[in-house]
C-alpha cells in the first residue's frame, strides 16, 4: 500500500485532532446502535402492511436488505480508500474532476449534514423526551462504552422478543399470511410495493455511521469496511427472523394497521398482556435512546469535519476540539440546537415533519451514490490502493446498481403513500429537497465558493492533493485558500 495505515487516517483528517478512542468492537457497537434494523423496521412496517399485508411486510424488507447491502459494499470500498470523518462528501471530493470537486463536495457535505440531523430528529421524536439531549452531552466522553452497552441490550432484546412472541402467542397467523395480498394505498400493486420498500429502508438509515468515526479508529482503511459489512449482516440476520416471527404471532392485522403504536399492538396480541406489551415496547424505547446517542455523536462528528474545510458558517467555531473532553463539543451542541428547533416543526405540522424525515432516507441514498456515480464515469483508477477492493467486475456492478436504485427511489420518495392525496396526507419531500438545495446554493454563491477548501489532506508532514496518487512533502503548511497550493516538494506514491 502506498501509505502506511497509521498515517492514512492523518491523511484523511488533517492532523488527527481526535484521539483513537474507539476499538473495532466499540465502533461496530456504536454504528449498529444507530442502524438497529429490527428496531427501525418495527417503527415503519405499518406502511408495507397497508401496501400488501404480511407478504409485502416481509418481501420488501428482504429487497431492502439486499439493495442496501450492495450500496454499502460500494461505500465500503470508498471508505477503505479514503477513510475520513467527512465520509461521503470526502469520497465525492477525492474521485471528482479537479474543476468540479469543490462544489460537488460542498453539496454532498450539506446533504449529509441535513440527512444526519433529520435522522437524529426522527429518533428524538420517537423517544419523546427532549431532556435526552442533556443525557447525551453527559455521555459524550463515554460513547464507546455506551455503544457496547446498547448493542448488548439490542441483541438480547431481539432474541428475548423473538422467542417470547412465538412461544406465548395462542393463535398463529395461517400460512397464507405470506401469500395474501391486500393493498389499500390506492396505488397499483407494483408501485405500492416499491413505495413500501422505501419505508423498509428506514431500518438501514445511518448504516454508514462508522465512516464518520474513521479518524478515531485504528487501521480505518481496513476496519471501516469490515464494520459496514458486519452491520449489514447483523441487520439482515436480526430483522428478517424478527419480522417473520411477529407477523405470524399477530391475530388481527387490521387492528395493528389502525393502531397509534403498531408494535405495541403486535406485542399485546402475541403476549395477551398489556403489561408484557408495555415492557417490551419500553425495551424498544430504551434501544432507541442508544440509537439517539449514536446519531447525536455522529452528527457532531460530521459537522466538525465539514467545518474544518470551511463548509459551515462560523466554521472556525465549530471546527474546534475541546481540549479536555477530546471531542467536537461545539459542533455537537450545534447539532443539539438544530434538533431542538426542528422538533418545534413536529408540534406545528406532523405532515411537514414526516416529509423532512423521509428526506433523511433520500439524502442518505443520494450522498452514498454520488461518488459511486462519478467513479462509473471516470473509471476505477481514481481510487487509491486499498484493503477492500471489489474488483473490476463486481465493483462496477455495485456502483451501477447503487446509481440506478438511488435514482429510482429519488423519485419514488416524492410520491404520497396513499391516494387520493389530500393536504394532510400529501408528501412534501420534493418541496423540502428543493428548499435544502436552495439553501446550499445560497451559501455557495454567498461566499463559501471562495473559502471552501474541499479537503486539505495532510499526513503528518505530507499532503495529498487529490486522487491522482501524488503526495507532496510540505515545507510550510499555512491555511489553504480555495484553489491555492502551499510550497511543496513532490514525491510519487509507491503502489
PDB file of N, CA, C and O in Angstrom, residues 333-382:
ATOM      1  N   UNK A 333     -23.006  20.551  20.092  1.00  0.00           N
ATOM      2  CA  UNK A 333     -24.028  21.471  20.619  1.00  0.00           C
ATOM      3  C   UNK A 333     -24.841  22.068  19.476  1.00  0.00           C
ATOM      4  O   UNK A 333     -26.066  22.228  19.579  1.00  0.00           O
ATOM      5  N   UNK A 334     -24.168  22.398  18.372  1.00  0.00           N
ATOM      6  CA  UNK A 334     -24.879  22.911  17.195  1.00  0.00           C
ATOM      7  C   UNK A 334     -25.918  21.905  16.710  1.00  0.00           C
ATOM      8  O   UNK A 334     -27.054  22.273  16.381  1.00  0.00           O
ATOM      9  N   UNK A 335     -25.528  20.631  16.675  1.00  0.00           N
ATOM     10  CA  UNK A 335     -26.482  19.588  16.276  1.00  0.00           C
ATOM     11  C   UNK A 335     -27.673  19.563  17.227  1.00  0.00           C
ATOM     12  O   UNK A 335     -28.829  19.448  16.799  1.00  0.00           O
ATOM     13  N   UNK A 336     -27.400  19.697  18.545  1.00  0.00           N
ATOM     14  CA  UNK A 336     -28.488  19.705  19.518  1.00  0.00           C
ATOM     15  C   UNK A 336     -29.429  20.874  19.342  1.00  0.00           C
ATOM     16  O   UNK A 336     -30.651  20.730  19.455  1.00  0.00           O
ATOM     17  N   UNK A 337     -28.877  22.058  19.068  1.00  0.00           N
ATOM     18  CA  UNK A 337     -29.716  23.239  18.861  1.00  0.00           C
ATOM     19  C   UNK A 337     -30.601  23.077  17.628  1.00  0.00           C
ATOM     20  O   UNK A 337     -31.795  23.415  17.644  1.00  0.00           O
ATOM     21  N   UNK A 338     -30.014  22.567  16.543  1.00  0.00           N
ATOM     22  CA  UNK A 338     -30.789  22.348  15.326  1.00  0.00           C
ATOM     23  C   UNK A 338     -31.931  21.376  15.580  1.00  0.00           C
ATOM     24  O   UNK A 338     -33.072  21.605  15.174  1.00  0.00           O
ATOM     25  N   UNK A 339     -31.621  20.284  16.263  1.00  0.00           N
ATOM     26  CA  UNK A 339     -32.631  19.254  16.509  1.00  0.00           C
ATOM     27  C   UNK A 339     -33.733  19.790  17.421  1.00  0.00           C
ATOM     28  O   UNK A 339     -34.916  19.485  17.245  1.00  0.00           O
ATOM     29  N   UNK A 340     -33.358  20.629  18.403  1.00  0.00           N
ATOM     30  CA  UNK A 340     -34.366  21.235  19.269  1.00  0.00           C
ATOM     31  C   UNK A 340     -35.313  22.132  18.503  1.00  0.00           C
ATOM     32  O   UNK A 340     -36.536  22.075  18.675  1.00  0.00           O
ATOM     33  N   UNK A 341     -34.764  22.968  17.617  1.00  0.00           N
ATOM     34  CA  UNK A 341     -35.604  23.837  16.791  1.00  0.00           C
ATOM     35  C   UNK A 341     -36.432  23.027  15.812  1.00  0.00           C
ATOM     36  O   UNK A 341     -37.601  23.343  15.557  1.00  0.00           O
ATOM     37  N   UNK A 342     -35.823  21.980  15.278  1.00  0.00           N
ATOM     38  CA  UNK A 342     -36.519  21.133  14.319  1.00  0.00           C
ATOM     39  C   UNK A 342     -37.710  20.438  14.977  1.00  0.00           C
ATOM     40  O   UNK A 342     -38.737  20.201  14.340  1.00  0.00           O
ATOM     41  N   UNK A 343     -37.558  20.113  16.278  1.00  0.00           N
ATOM     42  CA  UNK A 343     -38.655  19.469  16.987  1.00  0.00           C
ATOM     43  C   UNK A 343     -39.897  20.336  17.066  1.00  0.00           C
ATOM     44  O   UNK A 343     -41.013  19.828  17.178  1.00  0.00           O
ATOM     45  N   UNK A 344     -39.706  21.665  17.017  1.00  0.00           N
ATOM     46  CA  UNK A 344     -40.863  22.562  17.040  1.00  0.00           C
ATOM     47  C   UNK A 344     -41.741  22.359  15.809  1.00  0.00           C
ATOM     48  O   UNK A 344     -42.957  22.587  15.864  1.00  0.00           O
ATOM     49  N   UNK A 345     -41.120  21.938  14.696  1.00  0.00           N
ATOM     50  CA  UNK A 345     -41.889  21.700  13.481  1.00  0.00           C
ATOM     51  C   UNK A 345     -42.871  20.562  13.682  1.00  0.00           C
ATOM     52  O   UNK A 345     -43.971  20.568  13.116  1.00  0.00           O
ATOM     53  N   UNK A 346     -42.468  19.575  14.500  1.00  0.00           N
ATOM     54  CA  UNK A 346     -43.365  18.450  14.768  1.00  0.00           C
ATOM     55  C   UNK A 346     -44.637  18.916  15.466  1.00  0.00           C
ATOM     56  O   UNK A 346     -45.725  18.395  15.221  1.00  0.00           O
ATOM     57  N   UNK A 347     -44.487  19.932  16.325  1.00  0.00           N
ATOM     58  CA  UNK A 347     -45.655  20.493  17.013  1.00  0.00           C
ATOM     59  C   UNK A 347     -46.542  21.243  16.025  1.00  0.00           C
ATOM     60  O   UNK A 347     -47.769  21.167  16.072  1.00  0.00           O
ATOM     61  N   UNK A 348     -45.902  21.948  15.082  1.00  0.00           N
ATOM     62  CA  UNK A 348     -46.660  22.759  14.134  1.00  0.00           C
ATOM     63  C   UNK A 348     -47.343  21.919  13.067  1.00  0.00           C
ATOM     64  O   UNK A 348     -48.497  22.165  12.714  1.00  0.00           O
ATOM     65  N   UNK A 349     -46.619  20.917  12.521  1.00  0.00           N
ATOM     66  CA  UNK A 349     -47.175  20.131  11.421  1.00  0.00           C
ATOM     67  C   UNK A 349     -46.495  18.771  11.344  1.00  0.00           C
ATOM     68  O   UNK A 349     -45.320  18.686  10.984  1.00  0.00           O
ATOM     69  N   UNK A 350     -47.222  17.718  11.686  1.00  0.00           N
ATOM     70  CA  UNK A 350     -46.643  16.380  11.587  1.00  0.00           C
ATOM     71  C   UNK A 350     -46.433  15.980  10.131  1.00  0.00           C
ATOM     72  O   UNK A 350     -45.527  15.207   9.825  1.00  0.00           O
ATOM     73  N   UNK A 351     -47.252  16.502   9.222  1.00  0.00           N
ATOM     74  CA  UNK A 351     -47.088  16.182   7.802  1.00  0.00           C
ATOM     75  C   UNK A 351     -45.759  16.708   7.276  1.00  0.00           C
ATOM     76  O   UNK A 351     -45.002  15.992   6.617  1.00  0.00           O
ATOM     77  N   UNK A 352     -45.476  17.973   7.569  1.00  0.00           N
ATOM     78  CA  UNK A 352     -44.202  18.556   7.143  1.00  0.00           C
ATOM     79  C   UNK A 352     -43.038  17.840   7.808  1.00  0.00           C
ATOM     80  O   UNK A 352     -42.003  17.567   7.175  1.00  0.00           O
ATOM     81  N   UNK A 353     -43.194  17.496   9.094  1.00  0.00           N
ATOM     82  CA  UNK A 353     -42.128  16.795   9.805  1.00  0.00           C
ATOM     83  C   UNK A 353     -41.854  15.437   9.162  1.00  0.00           C
ATOM     84  O   UNK A 353     -40.693  15.058   8.946  1.00  0.00           O
ATOM     85  N   UNK A 354     -42.899  14.677   8.862  1.00  0.00           N
ATOM     86  CA  UNK A 354     -42.720  13.360   8.259  1.00  0.00           C
ATOM     87  C   UNK A 354     -42.056  13.454   6.895  1.00  0.00           C
ATOM     88  O   UNK A 354     -41.268  12.580   6.506  1.00  0.00           O
ATOM     89  N   UNK A 355     -42.353  14.504   6.137  1.00  0.00           N
ATOM     90  CA  UNK A 355     -41.718  14.684   4.838  1.00  0.00           C
ATOM     91  C   UNK A 355     -40.221  14.944   4.992  1.00  0.00           C
ATOM     92  O   UNK A 355     -39.401  14.439   4.216  1.00  0.00           O
ATOM     93  N   UNK A 356     -39.871  15.709   6.006  1.00  0.00           N
ATOM     94  CA  UNK A 356     -38.462  16.005   6.233  1.00  0.00           C
ATOM     95  C   UNK A 356     -37.724  14.760   6.713  1.00  0.00           C
ATOM     96  O   UNK A 356     -36.573  14.514   6.340  1.00  0.00           O
ATOM     97  N   UNK A 357     -38.385  13.937   7.541  1.00  0.00           N
ATOM     98  CA  UNK A 357     -37.768  12.685   7.969  1.00  0.00           C
ATOM     99  C   UNK A 357     -37.544  11.762   6.770  1.00  0.00           C
ATOM    100  O   UNK A 357     -36.515  11.096   6.655  1.00  0.00           O
ATOM    101  N   UNK A 358     -38.512  11.721   5.833  1.00  0.00           N
ATOM    102  CA  UNK A 358     -38.333  10.917   4.623  1.00  0.00           C
ATOM    103  C   UNK A 358     -37.134  11.405   3.824  1.00  0.00           C
ATOM    104  O   UNK A 358     -36.442  10.622   3.165  1.00  0.00           O
ATOM    105  N   UNK A 359     -36.873  12.717   3.893  1.00  0.00           N
ATOM    106  CA  UNK A 359     -35.716  13.260   3.196  1.00  0.00           C
ATOM    107  C   UNK A 359     -34.416  12.716   3.773  1.00  0.00           C
ATOM    108  O   UNK A 359     -33.403  12.644   3.066  1.00  0.00           O
ATOM    109  N   UNK A 360     -34.422  12.311   5.041  1.00  0.00           N
ATOM    110  CA  UNK A 360     -33.225  11.725   5.644  1.00  0.00           C
ATOM    111  C   UNK A 360     -32.826  10.461   4.891  1.00  0.00           C
ATOM    112  O   UNK A 360     -31.636  10.229   4.625  1.00  0.00           O
ATOM    113  N   UNK A 361     -33.795   9.628   4.561  1.00  0.00           N
ATOM    114  CA  UNK A 361     -33.508   8.408   3.798  1.00  0.00           C
ATOM    115  C   UNK A 361     -33.035   8.767   2.402  1.00  0.00           C
ATOM    116  O   UNK A 361     -32.062   8.202   1.883  1.00  0.00           O
ATOM    117  N   UNK A 362     -33.711   9.726   1.777  1.00  0.00           N
ATOM    118  CA  UNK A 362     -33.373  10.122   0.408  1.00  0.00           C
ATOM    119  C   UNK A 362     -31.964  10.709   0.344  1.00  0.00           C
ATOM    120  O   UNK A 362     -31.173  10.340  -0.534  1.00  0.00           O
ATOM    121  N   UNK A 363     -31.625  11.610   1.262  1.00  0.00           N
ATOM    122  CA  UNK A 363     -30.302  12.224   1.228  1.00  0.00           C
ATOM    123  C   UNK A 363     -29.216  11.207   1.517  1.00  0.00           C
ATOM    124  O   UNK A 363     -28.106  11.293   0.980  1.00  0.00           O
ATOM    125  N   UNK A 364     -29.531  10.223   2.349  1.00  0.00           N
ATOM    126  CA  UNK A 364     -28.576   9.141   2.611  1.00  0.00           C
ATOM    127  C   UNK A 364     -28.252   8.390   1.331  1.00  0.00           C
ATOM    128  O   UNK A 364     -27.084   8.135   1.011  1.00  0.00           O
ATOM    129  N   UNK A 365     -29.295   8.036   0.577  1.00  0.00           N
ATOM    130  CA  UNK A 365     -29.082   7.327  -0.695  1.00  0.00           C
ATOM    131  C   UNK A 365     -28.307   8.178  -1.689  1.00  0.00           C
ATOM    132  O   UNK A 365     -27.399   7.689  -2.381  1.00  0.00           O
ATOM    133  N   UNK A 366     -28.660   9.453  -1.769  1.00  0.00           N
ATOM    134  CA  UNK A 366     -28.010  10.337  -2.741  1.00  0.00           C
ATOM    135  C   UNK A 366     -26.526  10.484  -2.435  1.00  0.00           C
ATOM    136  O   UNK A 366     -25.672  10.338  -3.312  1.00  0.00           O
ATOM    137  N   UNK A 367     -26.202  10.772  -1.169  1.00  0.00           N
ATOM    138  CA  UNK A 367     -24.795  11.002  -0.827  1.00  0.00           C
ATOM    139  C   UNK A 367     -23.967   9.728  -0.899  1.00  0.00           C
ATOM    140  O   UNK A 367     -22.765   9.789  -1.172  1.00  0.00           O
ATOM    141  N   UNK A 368     -24.589   8.582  -0.658  1.00  0.00           N
ATOM    142  CA  UNK A 368     -23.861   7.312  -0.775  1.00  0.00           C
ATOM    143  C   UNK A 368     -23.543   6.973  -2.225  1.00  0.00           C
ATOM    144  O   UNK A 368     -22.565   6.267  -2.504  1.00  0.00           O
ATOM    145  N   UNK A 369     -24.362   7.459  -3.145  1.00  0.00           N
ATOM    146  CA  UNK A 369     -24.190   7.074  -4.549  1.00  0.00           C
ATOM    147  C   UNK A 369     -23.495   8.133  -5.402  1.00  0.00           C
ATOM    148  O   UNK A 369     -23.001   7.799  -6.488  1.00  0.00           O
ATOM    149  N   UNK A 370     -23.427   9.382  -4.942  1.00  0.00           N
ATOM    150  CA  UNK A 370     -22.747  10.409  -5.740  1.00  0.00           C
ATOM    151  C   UNK A 370     -21.324   9.990  -6.105  1.00  0.00           C
ATOM    152  O   UNK A 370     -20.945  10.017  -7.281  1.00  0.00           O
ATOM    153  N   UNK A 371     -20.476   9.590  -5.141  1.00  0.00           N
ATOM    154  CA  UNK A 371     -19.125   9.190  -5.517  1.00  0.00           C
ATOM    155  C   UNK A 371     -19.093   7.927  -6.366  1.00  0.00           C
ATOM    156  O   UNK A 371     -18.198   7.765  -7.211  1.00  0.00           O
ATOM    157  N   UNK A 372     -20.074   7.047  -6.187  1.00  0.00           N
ATOM    158  CA  UNK A 372     -20.110   5.827  -6.998  1.00  0.00           C
ATOM    159  C   UNK A 372     -20.478   6.143  -8.450  1.00  0.00           C
ATOM    160  O   UNK A 372     -19.942   5.533  -9.380  1.00  0.00           O
ATOM    161  N   UNK A 373     -21.367   7.103  -8.641  1.00  0.00           N
ATOM    162  CA  UNK A 373     -21.726   7.521  -9.996  1.00  0.00           C
ATOM    163  C   UNK A 373     -20.525   8.167 -10.682  1.00  0.00           C
ATOM    164  O   UNK A 373     -20.243   7.910 -11.862  1.00  0.00           O
ATOM    165  N   UNK A 374     -19.801   8.991  -9.944  1.00  0.00           N
ATOM    166  CA  UNK A 374     -18.625   9.649 -10.520  1.00  0.00           C
ATOM    167  C   UNK A 374     -17.589   8.614 -10.945  1.00  0.00           C
ATOM    168  O   UNK A 374     -16.969   8.728 -12.011  1.00  0.00           O
ATOM    169  N   UNK A 375     -17.417   7.576 -10.127  1.00  0.00           N
ATOM    170  CA  UNK A 375     -16.462   6.520 -10.480  1.00  0.00           C
ATOM    171  C   UNK A 375     -16.853   5.796 -11.755  1.00  0.00           C
ATOM    172  O   UNK A 375     -15.999   5.378 -12.530  1.00  0.00           O
ATOM    173  N   UNK A 376     -18.162   5.631 -11.966  1.00  0.00           N
ATOM    174  CA  UNK A 376     -18.608   4.967 -13.187  1.00  0.00           C
ATOM    175  C   UNK A 376     -18.181   5.740 -14.429  1.00  0.00           C
ATOM    176  O   UNK A 376     -17.836   5.156 -15.461  1.00  0.00           O
ATOM    177  N   UNK A 377     -18.213   7.049 -14.336  1.00  0.00           N
ATOM    178  CA  UNK A 377     -17.841   7.887 -15.484  1.00  0.00           C
ATOM    179  C   UNK A 377     -16.331   8.055 -15.609  1.00  0.00           C
ATOM    180  O   UNK A 377     -15.795   8.084 -16.721  1.00  0.00           O
ATOM    181  N   UNK A 378     -15.630   8.152 -14.502  1.00  0.00           N
ATOM    182  CA  UNK A 378     -14.203   8.435 -14.547  1.00  0.00           C
ATOM    183  C   UNK A 378     -13.335   7.178 -14.566  1.00  0.00           C
ATOM    184  O   UNK A 378     -12.185   7.227 -15.005  1.00  0.00           O
ATOM    185  N   UNK A 379     -13.880   6.069 -14.085  1.00  0.00           N
ATOM    186  CA  UNK A 379     -13.094   4.843 -14.026  1.00  0.00           C
ATOM    187  C   UNK A 379     -12.547   4.593 -12.635  1.00  0.00           C
ATOM    188  O   UNK A 379     -12.423   5.500 -11.807  1.00  0.00           O
ATOM    189  N   UNK A 380     -12.162   3.363 -12.369  1.00  0.00           N
ATOM    190  CA  UNK A 380     -11.747   2.955 -11.031  1.00  0.00           C
ATOM    191  C   UNK A 380     -10.313   3.364 -10.708  1.00  0.00           C
ATOM    192  O   UNK A 380      -9.847   3.164  -9.583  1.00  0.00           O
ATOM    193  N   UNK A 381      -9.624   3.963 -11.663  1.00  0.00           N
ATOM    194  CA  UNK A 381      -8.264   4.414 -11.403  1.00  0.00           C
ATOM    195  C   UNK A 381      -8.227   5.581 -10.410  1.00  0.00           C
ATOM    196  O   UNK A 381      -7.167   5.898  -9.867  1.00  0.00           O
ATOM    197  N   UNK A 382      -9.386   6.216 -10.177  1.00  0.00           N
ATOM    198  CA  UNK A 382      -9.409   7.342  -9.246  1.00  0.00           C
ATOM    199  C   UNK A 382      -9.305   6.883  -7.793  1.00  0.00           C
ATOM    200  O   UNK A 382      -9.087   7.709  -6.902  1.00  0.00           O
TER     201      UNK A 382
END
